[in-house]
CSV table of C-alpha atoms in Angstrom, one decimal:
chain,number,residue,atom,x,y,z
N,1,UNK,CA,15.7,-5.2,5.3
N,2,UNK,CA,12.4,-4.6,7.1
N,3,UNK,CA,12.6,-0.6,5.9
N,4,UNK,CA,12.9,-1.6,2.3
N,5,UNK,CA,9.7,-3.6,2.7
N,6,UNK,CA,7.8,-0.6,3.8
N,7,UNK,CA,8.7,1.2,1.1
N,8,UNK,CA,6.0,0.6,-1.3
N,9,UNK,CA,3.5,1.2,1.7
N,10,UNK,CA,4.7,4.2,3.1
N,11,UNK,CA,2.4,6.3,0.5
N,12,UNK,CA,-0.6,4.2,1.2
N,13,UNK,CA,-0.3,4.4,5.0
N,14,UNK,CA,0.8,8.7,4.7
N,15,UNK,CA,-2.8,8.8,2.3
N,16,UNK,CA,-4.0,7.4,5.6
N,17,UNK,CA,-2.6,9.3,8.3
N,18,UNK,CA,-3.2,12.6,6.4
N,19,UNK,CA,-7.0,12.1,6.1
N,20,UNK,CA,-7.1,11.2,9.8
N,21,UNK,CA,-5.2,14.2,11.1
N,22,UNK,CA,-7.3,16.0,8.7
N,23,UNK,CA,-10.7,14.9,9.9
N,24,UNK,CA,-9.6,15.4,13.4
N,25,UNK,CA,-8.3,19.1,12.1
N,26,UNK,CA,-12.0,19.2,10.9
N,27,UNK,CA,-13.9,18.0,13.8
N,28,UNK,CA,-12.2,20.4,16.3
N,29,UNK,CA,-14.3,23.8,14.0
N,30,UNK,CA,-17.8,22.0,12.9
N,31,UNK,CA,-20.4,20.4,15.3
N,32,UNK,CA,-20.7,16.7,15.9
N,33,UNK,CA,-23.5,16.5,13.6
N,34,UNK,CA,-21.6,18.0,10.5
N,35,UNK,CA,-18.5,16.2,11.1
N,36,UNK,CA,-20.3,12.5,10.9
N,37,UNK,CA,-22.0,14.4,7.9
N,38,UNK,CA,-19.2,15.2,6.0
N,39,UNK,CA,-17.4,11.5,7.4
N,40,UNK,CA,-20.3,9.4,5.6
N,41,UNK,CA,-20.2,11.5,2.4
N,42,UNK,CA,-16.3,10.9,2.2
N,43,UNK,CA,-17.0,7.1,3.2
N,44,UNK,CA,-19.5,6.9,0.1
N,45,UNK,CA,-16.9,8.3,-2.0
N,46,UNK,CA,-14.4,5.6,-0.8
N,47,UNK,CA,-16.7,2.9,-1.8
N,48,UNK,CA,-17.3,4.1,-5.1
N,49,UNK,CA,-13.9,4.4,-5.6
N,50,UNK,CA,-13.2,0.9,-4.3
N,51,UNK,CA,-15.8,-0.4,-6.8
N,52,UNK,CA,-14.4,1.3,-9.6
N,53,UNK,CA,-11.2,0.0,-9.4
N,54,UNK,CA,-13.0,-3.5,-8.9
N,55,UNK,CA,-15.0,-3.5,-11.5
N,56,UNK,CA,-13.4,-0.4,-14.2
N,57,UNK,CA,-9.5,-0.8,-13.6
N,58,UNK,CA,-9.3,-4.1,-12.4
N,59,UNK,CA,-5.5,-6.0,-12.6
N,60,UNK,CA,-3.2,-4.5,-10.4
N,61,UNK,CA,-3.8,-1.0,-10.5
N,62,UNK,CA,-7.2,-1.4,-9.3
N,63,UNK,CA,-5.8,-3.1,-6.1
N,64,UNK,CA,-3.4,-0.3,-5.7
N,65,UNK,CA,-6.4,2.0,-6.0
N,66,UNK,CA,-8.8,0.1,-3.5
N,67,UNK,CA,-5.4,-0.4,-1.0
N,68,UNK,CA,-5.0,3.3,-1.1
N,69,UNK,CA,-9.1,3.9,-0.8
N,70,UNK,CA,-8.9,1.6,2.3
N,71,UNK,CA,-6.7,3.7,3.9
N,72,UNK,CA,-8.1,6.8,3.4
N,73,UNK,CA,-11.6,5.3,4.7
N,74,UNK,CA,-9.9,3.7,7.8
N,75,UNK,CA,-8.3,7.4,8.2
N,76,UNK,CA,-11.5,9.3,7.9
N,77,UNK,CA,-13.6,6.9,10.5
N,78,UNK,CA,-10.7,7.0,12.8
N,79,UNK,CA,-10.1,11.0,12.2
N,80,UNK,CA,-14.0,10.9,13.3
N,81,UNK,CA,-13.9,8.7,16.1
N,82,UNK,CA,-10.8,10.1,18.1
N,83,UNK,CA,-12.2,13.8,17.2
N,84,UNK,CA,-15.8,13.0,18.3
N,85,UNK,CA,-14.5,11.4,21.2
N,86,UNK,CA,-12.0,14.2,22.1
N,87,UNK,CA,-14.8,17.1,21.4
N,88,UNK,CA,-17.1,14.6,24.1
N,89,UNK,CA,-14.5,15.1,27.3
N,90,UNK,CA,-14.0,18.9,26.7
């Protein structure tokens, strides 16, 4: 029972995981100064998205819009932070 209630967020959480492995992918060829360059661009585009599907899409697919915006922000800062951090101790 408990895998059929992941199953609507198993895209939302991959959208997630994807952009993390991908920023940490990222961070391991650029400096420290161009990955949190390229992090806060991708963050500002999250928050415009988020705000369009607030205030242009609204109802349900908005929130299916901001819950998969979410997790693609919590994947780039976390992407960013484990990469900066590993990139720190080598």
């Amino acid at each position: 029972m408990d895998a059929l209630m992941l199953e609507g967020w198993t895209p939302i959480l991959l959208f997630g995981i994807v952009f993390a492995v991908g920023i940490f992918i990222v961070s391991r060829k650029v400096s420290r100064i161009a990955l949190f360059s390229i992090s806060v661009v991708l963050s500002l585009l999250c928050i415009g998205v988020v705000t369009y599907s607030v205030v242009g899409v609204e109802g349900w697919e908005g929130m299916g819009i901001g819950f998969v915006t979410v997790s693609v922000f919590l994947g780039i800062w976390v992407g960013t932070l484990i990469g900066a951090t590993l990139k720190r101790s080598n």
